[in-house]
Coordinates of C-alpha atoms in Angstrom, one line a residue:
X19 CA 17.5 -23.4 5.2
X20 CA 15.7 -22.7 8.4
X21 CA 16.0 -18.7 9.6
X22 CA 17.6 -18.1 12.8
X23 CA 16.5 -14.9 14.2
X24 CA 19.3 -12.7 16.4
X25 CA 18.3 -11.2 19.7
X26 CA 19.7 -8.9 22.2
X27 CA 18.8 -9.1 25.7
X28 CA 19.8 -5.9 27.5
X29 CA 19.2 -6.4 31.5
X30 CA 21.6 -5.4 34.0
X31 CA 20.3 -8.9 36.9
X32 CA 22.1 -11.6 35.3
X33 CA 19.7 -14.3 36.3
X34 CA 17.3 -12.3 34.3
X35 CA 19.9 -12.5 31.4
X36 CA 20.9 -15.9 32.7
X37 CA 17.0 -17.2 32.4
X38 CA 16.1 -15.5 29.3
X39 CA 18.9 -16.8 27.8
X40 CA 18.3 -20.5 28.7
X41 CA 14.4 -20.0 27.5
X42 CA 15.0 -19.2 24.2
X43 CA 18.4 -21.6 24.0
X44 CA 15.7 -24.1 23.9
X45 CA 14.2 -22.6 20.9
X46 CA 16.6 -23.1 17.9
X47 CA 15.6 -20.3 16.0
X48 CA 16.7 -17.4 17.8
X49 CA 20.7 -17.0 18.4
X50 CA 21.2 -14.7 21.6
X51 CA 23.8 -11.6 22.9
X52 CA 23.3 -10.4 26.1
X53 CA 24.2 -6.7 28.0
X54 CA 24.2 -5.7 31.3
X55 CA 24.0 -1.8 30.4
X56 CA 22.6 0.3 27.3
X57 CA 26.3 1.1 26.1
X58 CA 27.2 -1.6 26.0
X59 CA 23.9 -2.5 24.2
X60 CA 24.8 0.2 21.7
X61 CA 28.5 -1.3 21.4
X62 CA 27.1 -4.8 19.9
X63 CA 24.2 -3.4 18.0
X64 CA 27.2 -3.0 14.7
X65 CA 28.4 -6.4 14.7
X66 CA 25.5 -8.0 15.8
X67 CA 22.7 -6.6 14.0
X68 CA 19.9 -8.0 16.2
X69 CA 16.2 -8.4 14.7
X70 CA 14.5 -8.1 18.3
X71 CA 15.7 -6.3 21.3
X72 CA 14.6 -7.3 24.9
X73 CA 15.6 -4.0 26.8
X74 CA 15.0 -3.6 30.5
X75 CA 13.7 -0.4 31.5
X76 CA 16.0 0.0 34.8
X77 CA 19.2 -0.1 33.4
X78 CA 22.5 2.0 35.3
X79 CA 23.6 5.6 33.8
X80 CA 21.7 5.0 30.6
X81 CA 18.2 3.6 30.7
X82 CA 16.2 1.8 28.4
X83 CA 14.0 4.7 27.1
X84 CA 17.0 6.6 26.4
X85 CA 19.1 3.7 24.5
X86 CA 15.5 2.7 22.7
X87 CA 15.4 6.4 21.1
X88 CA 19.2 6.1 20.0
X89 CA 18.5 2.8 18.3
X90 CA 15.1 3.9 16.5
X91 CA 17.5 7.5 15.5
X92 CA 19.6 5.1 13.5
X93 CA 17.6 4.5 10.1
X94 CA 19.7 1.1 9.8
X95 CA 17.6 -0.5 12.6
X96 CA 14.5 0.7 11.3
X97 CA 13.0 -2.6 11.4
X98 CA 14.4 -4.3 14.7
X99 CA 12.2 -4.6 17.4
X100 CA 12.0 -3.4 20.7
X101 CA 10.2 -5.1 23.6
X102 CA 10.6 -2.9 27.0
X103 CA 11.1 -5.1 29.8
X104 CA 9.9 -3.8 33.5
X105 CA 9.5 -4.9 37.0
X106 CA 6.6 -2.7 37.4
X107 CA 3.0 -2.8 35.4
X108 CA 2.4 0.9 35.3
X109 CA 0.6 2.6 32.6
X110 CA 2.8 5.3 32.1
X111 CA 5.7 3.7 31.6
X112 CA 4.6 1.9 28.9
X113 CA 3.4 4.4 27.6
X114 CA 6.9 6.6 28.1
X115 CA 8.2 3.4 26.0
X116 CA 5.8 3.6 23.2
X117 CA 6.7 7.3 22.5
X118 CA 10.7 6.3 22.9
X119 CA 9.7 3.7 19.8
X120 CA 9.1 0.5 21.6
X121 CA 7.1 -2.1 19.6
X122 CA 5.9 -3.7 22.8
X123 CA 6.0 -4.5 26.2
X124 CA 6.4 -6.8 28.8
X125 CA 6.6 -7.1 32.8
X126 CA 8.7 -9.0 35.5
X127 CA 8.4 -12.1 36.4
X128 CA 7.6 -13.3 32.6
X129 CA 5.4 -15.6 32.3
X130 CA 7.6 -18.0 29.8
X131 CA 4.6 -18.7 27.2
X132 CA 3.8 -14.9 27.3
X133 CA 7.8 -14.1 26.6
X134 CA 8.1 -16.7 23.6
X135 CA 4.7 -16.0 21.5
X136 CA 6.0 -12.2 22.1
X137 CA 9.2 -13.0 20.6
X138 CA 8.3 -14.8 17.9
X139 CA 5.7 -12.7 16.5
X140 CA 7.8 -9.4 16.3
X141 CA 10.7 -11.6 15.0
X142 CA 8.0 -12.9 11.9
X143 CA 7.1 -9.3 11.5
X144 CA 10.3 -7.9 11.5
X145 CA 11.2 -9.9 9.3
X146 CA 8.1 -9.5 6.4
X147 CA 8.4 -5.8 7.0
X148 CA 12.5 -6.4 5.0
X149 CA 10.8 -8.8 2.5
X150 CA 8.2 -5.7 1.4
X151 CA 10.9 -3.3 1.5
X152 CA 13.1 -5.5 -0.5
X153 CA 9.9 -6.2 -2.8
X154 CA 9.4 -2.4 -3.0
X155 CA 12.5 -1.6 -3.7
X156 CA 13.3 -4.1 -6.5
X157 CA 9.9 -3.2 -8.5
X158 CA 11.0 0.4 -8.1
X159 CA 14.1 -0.2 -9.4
X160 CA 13.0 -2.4 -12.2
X161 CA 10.1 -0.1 -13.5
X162 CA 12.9 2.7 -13.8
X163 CA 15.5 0.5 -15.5
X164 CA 13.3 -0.7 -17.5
X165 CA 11.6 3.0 -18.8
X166 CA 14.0 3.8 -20.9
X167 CA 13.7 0.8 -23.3
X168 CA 9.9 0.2 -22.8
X169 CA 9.8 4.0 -24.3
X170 CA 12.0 3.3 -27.0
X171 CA 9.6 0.4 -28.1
X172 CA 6.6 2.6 -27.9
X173 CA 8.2 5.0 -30.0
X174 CA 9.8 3.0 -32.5
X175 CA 6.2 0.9 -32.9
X176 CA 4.2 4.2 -33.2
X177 CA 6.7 5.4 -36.2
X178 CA 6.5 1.9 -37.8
X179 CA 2.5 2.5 -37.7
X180 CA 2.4 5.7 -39.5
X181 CA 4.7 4.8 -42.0
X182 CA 2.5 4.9 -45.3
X183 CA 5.1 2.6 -47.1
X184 CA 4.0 -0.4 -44.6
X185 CA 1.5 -2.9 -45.5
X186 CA -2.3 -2.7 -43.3
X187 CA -1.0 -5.8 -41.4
X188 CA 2.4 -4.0 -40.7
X189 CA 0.8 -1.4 -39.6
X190 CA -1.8 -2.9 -37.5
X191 CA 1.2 -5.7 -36.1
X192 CA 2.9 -2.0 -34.9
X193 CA 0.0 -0.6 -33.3
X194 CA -0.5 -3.7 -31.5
X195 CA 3.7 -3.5 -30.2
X196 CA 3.0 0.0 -29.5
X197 CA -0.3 -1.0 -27.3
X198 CA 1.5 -3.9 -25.4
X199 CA 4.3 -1.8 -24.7
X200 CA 1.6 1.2 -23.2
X201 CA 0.0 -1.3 -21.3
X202 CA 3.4 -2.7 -19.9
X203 CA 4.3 0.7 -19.2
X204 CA 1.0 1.6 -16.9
X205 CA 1.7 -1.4 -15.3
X206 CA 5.0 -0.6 -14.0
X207 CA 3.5 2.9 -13.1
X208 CA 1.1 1.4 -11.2
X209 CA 3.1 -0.9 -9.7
X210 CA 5.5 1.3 -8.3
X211 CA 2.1 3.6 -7.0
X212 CA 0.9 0.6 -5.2
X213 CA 4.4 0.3 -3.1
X214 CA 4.4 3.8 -2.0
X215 CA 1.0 3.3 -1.0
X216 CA 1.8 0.5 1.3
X217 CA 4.7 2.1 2.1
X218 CA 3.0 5.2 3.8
X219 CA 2.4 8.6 1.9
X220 CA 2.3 12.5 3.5
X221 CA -0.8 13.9 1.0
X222 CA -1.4 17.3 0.3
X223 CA -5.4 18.3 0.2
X224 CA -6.8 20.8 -1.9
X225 CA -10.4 21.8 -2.6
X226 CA -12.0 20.7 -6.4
X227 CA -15.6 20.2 -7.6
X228 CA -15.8 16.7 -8.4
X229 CA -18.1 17.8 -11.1
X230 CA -15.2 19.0 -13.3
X231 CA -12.5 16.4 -12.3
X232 CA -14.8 13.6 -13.4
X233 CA -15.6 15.7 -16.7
X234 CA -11.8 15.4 -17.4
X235 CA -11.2 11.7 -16.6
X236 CA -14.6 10.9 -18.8
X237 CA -13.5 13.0 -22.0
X238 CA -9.5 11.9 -22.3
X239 CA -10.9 8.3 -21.9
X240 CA -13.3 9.0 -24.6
X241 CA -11.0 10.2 -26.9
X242 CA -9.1 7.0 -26.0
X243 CA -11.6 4.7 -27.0
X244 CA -13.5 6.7 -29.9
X245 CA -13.6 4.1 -32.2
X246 CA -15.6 1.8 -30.1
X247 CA -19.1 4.2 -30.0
X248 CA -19.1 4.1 -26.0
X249 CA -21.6 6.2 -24.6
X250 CA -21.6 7.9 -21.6
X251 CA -24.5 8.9 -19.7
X252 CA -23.5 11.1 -16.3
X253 CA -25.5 13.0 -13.3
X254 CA -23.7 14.5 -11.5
X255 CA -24.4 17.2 -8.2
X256 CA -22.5 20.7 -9.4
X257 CA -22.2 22.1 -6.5
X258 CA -20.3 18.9 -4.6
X259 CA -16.8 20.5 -3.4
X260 CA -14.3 17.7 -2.1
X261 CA -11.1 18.1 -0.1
X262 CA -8.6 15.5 -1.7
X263 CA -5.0 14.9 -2.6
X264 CA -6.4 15.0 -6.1
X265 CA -3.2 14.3 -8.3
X266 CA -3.6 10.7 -5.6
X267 CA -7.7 10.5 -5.9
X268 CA -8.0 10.9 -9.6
X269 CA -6.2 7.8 -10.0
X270 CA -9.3 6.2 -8.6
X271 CA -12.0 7.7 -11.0
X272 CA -9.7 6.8 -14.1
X273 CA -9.4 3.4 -13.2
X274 CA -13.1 2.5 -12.1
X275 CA -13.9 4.6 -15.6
X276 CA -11.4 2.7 -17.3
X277 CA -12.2 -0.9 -16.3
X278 CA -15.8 0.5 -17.5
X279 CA -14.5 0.9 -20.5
X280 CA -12.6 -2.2 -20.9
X281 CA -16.0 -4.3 -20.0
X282 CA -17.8 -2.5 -21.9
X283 CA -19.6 -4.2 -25.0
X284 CA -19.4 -2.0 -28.4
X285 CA -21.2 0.8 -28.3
X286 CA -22.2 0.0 -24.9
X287 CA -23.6 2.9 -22.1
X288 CA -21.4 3.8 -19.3
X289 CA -23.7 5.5 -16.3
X290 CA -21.9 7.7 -14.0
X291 CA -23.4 9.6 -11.3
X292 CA -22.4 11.6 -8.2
X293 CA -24.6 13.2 -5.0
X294 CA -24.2 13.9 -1.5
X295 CA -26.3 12.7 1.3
X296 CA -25.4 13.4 5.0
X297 CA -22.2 14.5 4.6
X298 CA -20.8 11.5 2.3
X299 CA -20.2 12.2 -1.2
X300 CA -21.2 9.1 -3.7
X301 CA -20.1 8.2 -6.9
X302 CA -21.4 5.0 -9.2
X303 CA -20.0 3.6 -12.5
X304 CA -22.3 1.4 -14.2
X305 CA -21.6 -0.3 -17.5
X306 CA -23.2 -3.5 -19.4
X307 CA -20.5 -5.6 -19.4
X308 CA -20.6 -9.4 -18.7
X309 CA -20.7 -8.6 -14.6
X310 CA -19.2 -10.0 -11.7
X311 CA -19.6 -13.6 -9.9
X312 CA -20.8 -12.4 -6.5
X313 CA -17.5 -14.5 -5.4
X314 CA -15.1 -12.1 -6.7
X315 CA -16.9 -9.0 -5.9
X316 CA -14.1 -8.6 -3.2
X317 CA -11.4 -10.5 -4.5
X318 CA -11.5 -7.9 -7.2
X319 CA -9.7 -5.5 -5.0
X320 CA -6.6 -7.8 -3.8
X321 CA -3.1 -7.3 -4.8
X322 CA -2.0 -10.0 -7.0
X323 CA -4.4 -12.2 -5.6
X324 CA -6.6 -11.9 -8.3
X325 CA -8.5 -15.4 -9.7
X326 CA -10.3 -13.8 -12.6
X327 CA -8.3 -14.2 -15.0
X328 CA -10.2 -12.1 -17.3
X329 CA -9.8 -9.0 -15.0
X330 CA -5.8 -9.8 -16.0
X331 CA -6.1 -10.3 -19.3
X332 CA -7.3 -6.6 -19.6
X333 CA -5.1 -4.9 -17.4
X334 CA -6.8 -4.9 -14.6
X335 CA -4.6 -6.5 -12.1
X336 CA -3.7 -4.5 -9.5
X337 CA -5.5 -0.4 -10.2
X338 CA -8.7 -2.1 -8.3
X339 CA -6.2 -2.6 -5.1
X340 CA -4.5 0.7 -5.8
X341 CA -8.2 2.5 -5.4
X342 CA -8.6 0.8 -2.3
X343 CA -5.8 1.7 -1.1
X344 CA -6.3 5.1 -1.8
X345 CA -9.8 6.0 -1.0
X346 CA -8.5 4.5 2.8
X347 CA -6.0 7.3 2.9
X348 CA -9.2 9.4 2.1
X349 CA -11.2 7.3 5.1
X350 CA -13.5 6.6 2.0
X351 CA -14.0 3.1 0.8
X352 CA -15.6 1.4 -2.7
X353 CA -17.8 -1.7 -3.3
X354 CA -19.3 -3.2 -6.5
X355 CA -22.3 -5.0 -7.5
X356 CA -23.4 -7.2 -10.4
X357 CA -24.4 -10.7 -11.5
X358 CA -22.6 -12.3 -14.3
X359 CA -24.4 -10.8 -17.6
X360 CA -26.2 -7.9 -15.8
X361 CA -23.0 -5.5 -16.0
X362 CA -21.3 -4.2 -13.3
X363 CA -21.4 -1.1 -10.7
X364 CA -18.8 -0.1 -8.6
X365 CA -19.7 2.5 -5.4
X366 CA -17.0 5.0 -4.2
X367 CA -18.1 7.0 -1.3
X368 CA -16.0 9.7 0.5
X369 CA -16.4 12.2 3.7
X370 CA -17.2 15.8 3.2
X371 CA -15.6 18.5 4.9
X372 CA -17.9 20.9 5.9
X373 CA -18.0 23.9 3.6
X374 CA -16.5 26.6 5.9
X375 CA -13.4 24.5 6.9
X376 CA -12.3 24.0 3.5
X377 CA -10.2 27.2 3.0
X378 CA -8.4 25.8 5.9
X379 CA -6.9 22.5 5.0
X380 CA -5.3 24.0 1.6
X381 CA -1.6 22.5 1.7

């Protein structure tokens, strides 16, 4: 079934309601209201529910700056779209629109091919920006419906394994429940981190030596993977300070360090390094794992979009987006290297503050 978008044209000429009208009658995806003032504007928006809003700038007792900023109060029109519509092309009035919440702008006389390309592009976007909310908000929801019982499995598996009364193949069936279930678990974690992330987060910065929050991210996945001899070889530059949302950032150092782990061959050597040079802090991962097609090296990083199957089949599905998406909160950004069978690297590099502002960015 084909979508037909609803707009609102708010113009107080009717031939300009009369023409606009007629132009995008002869589209049949749009279904059109029209208003001669902003109340009366306001009085449709309920019933109608437009996706787009053409709203004239010059409109009697109420103009269009002043009805923009009651629709964009309402958090239920959050995602319709607002085109200013003006007889004159000055600067400031566009920008006087932008800061009422316009999404874009347009002058008199249209020029028709101008109008419809507008129209239908903020419809289109309107309308993906619902779709990711919806997506959001349904993975949300499932990851914490579905806590509860993904817990209970966890614990229930993790009992059956430490039961001495169960045979070695009981036990090791349990451990392997108990594994799944932790792996389904991060997964749900991460993909709820990955929606707030491309929803838009406030962070908090602090100052830490990155020194000591590497330390801690290398010796609880250690501890994690004793019983396959990894070692780990670091360098790291003590004095490196680093202003971060760090309960955010960390996320990035455990997962590179993890999927380093996850390559990794037994008793393999994971290289980790960190230095500074002209204000950029950097930060390499190396392992000797089976490497990376030069292909992939940045499909690696996108969402679901993932080819290498192998990259799935160890978890590693969507934490490589969710550190890119990160470090470009932090304006930072991460690359990696490798051939297939010379292991892989990955490159994380983020801005320094300079030391004496630090003190002043504490949140």
């Amino acid at each position: 079934m084909k979508v037909q978008y609803k707009i609102l044209v708010v113009d107080d000429e009717p031939i300009i309601l009369f023409y606009i009208q007629d132009l995008l009658a002869s589209v049949d995806d749009y279904i059109v209201e029209t208003a001669e003032s902003g109340e009366q504007a306001l009085g449709i928006l309920t019933a109608f529910k437009p996706d787009l809003i053409l709203l004239d700038i010059q409109l009697p007792a109420m103009n269009g700056y002043e009805v923009c900023r009651k629709i964009k109060a309402d958090n239920q029109y959050r995602f319709t779209k607002i085109i200013m519509i003006s007889g004159h092309a000055r600067v400031n009035e566009r920008l006087m629109g932008y800061e009422a919440g316009a999404d874009d702008y347009i002058g008199k006389p249209f020029d028709k091919e101008e109008l419809l390309a507008k129209v239908r592009v903020f419809t289109q976007l309107k309308n993906r920006e619902e779709v990711d909310q919806i997506k959001g908000d349904l993975l949300t929801l499932i990851t914490h419906e579905t806590r509860t019982p993904v817990s209970g499995i966890i614990g229930c598996a993790e009992l059956l394994a430490s039961d001495p009364t169960l045979s070695e193949e009981g036990k090791e069936l349990a451990g392997l429940i108990a594994k799944s279930g932790q792996q389904l678990f991060q997964f749900m974690k991460n993909a709820v981190l990955l929606c707030k992330l491309k929803a838009g987060m406030e962070l908090h910065f602090n100052p830490e030596p990155v020194s000591g929050m590497l330390a801690n991210v290398i010796n609880n996945l250690v501890e994690e993977n004793v019983d396959r001899h990894i070692r780990i070889s670091t360098d790291f530059d003590d004095s490196i300070i680093l202003l971060a949302d760090w309960p955010l950032l960390i996320n990035v150092f455990k997962f590179v360090i993890d999927n380093a782990f996850k390559f990794s061959p037994e008793s393999g050597i994971i290289t980790i390094k960190s230095w500074q040079t002209d204000g950029i802090l950097s930060v390499t991962v190396q392992d000797e794992g089976e490497g990376l097609d030069p292909h992939m090296q940045e499909q690696i990083f996108d969402e679901f979009a993932i080819k290498d199957v192998a990259h799935h089949q160890k978890g590693q599905g969507i934490s490589l987006a969710i550190c890119r998406y990160i470090l470009h909160y932090h304006h930072g950004s991460i690359q990696v290297a490798g051939n297939p069978g010379s292991g892989t690297t990955f490159v994380i590099k983020l801005p320094l503050p300079p030391i004496e502002g630090i003190g002043e960015h504490e949140s």
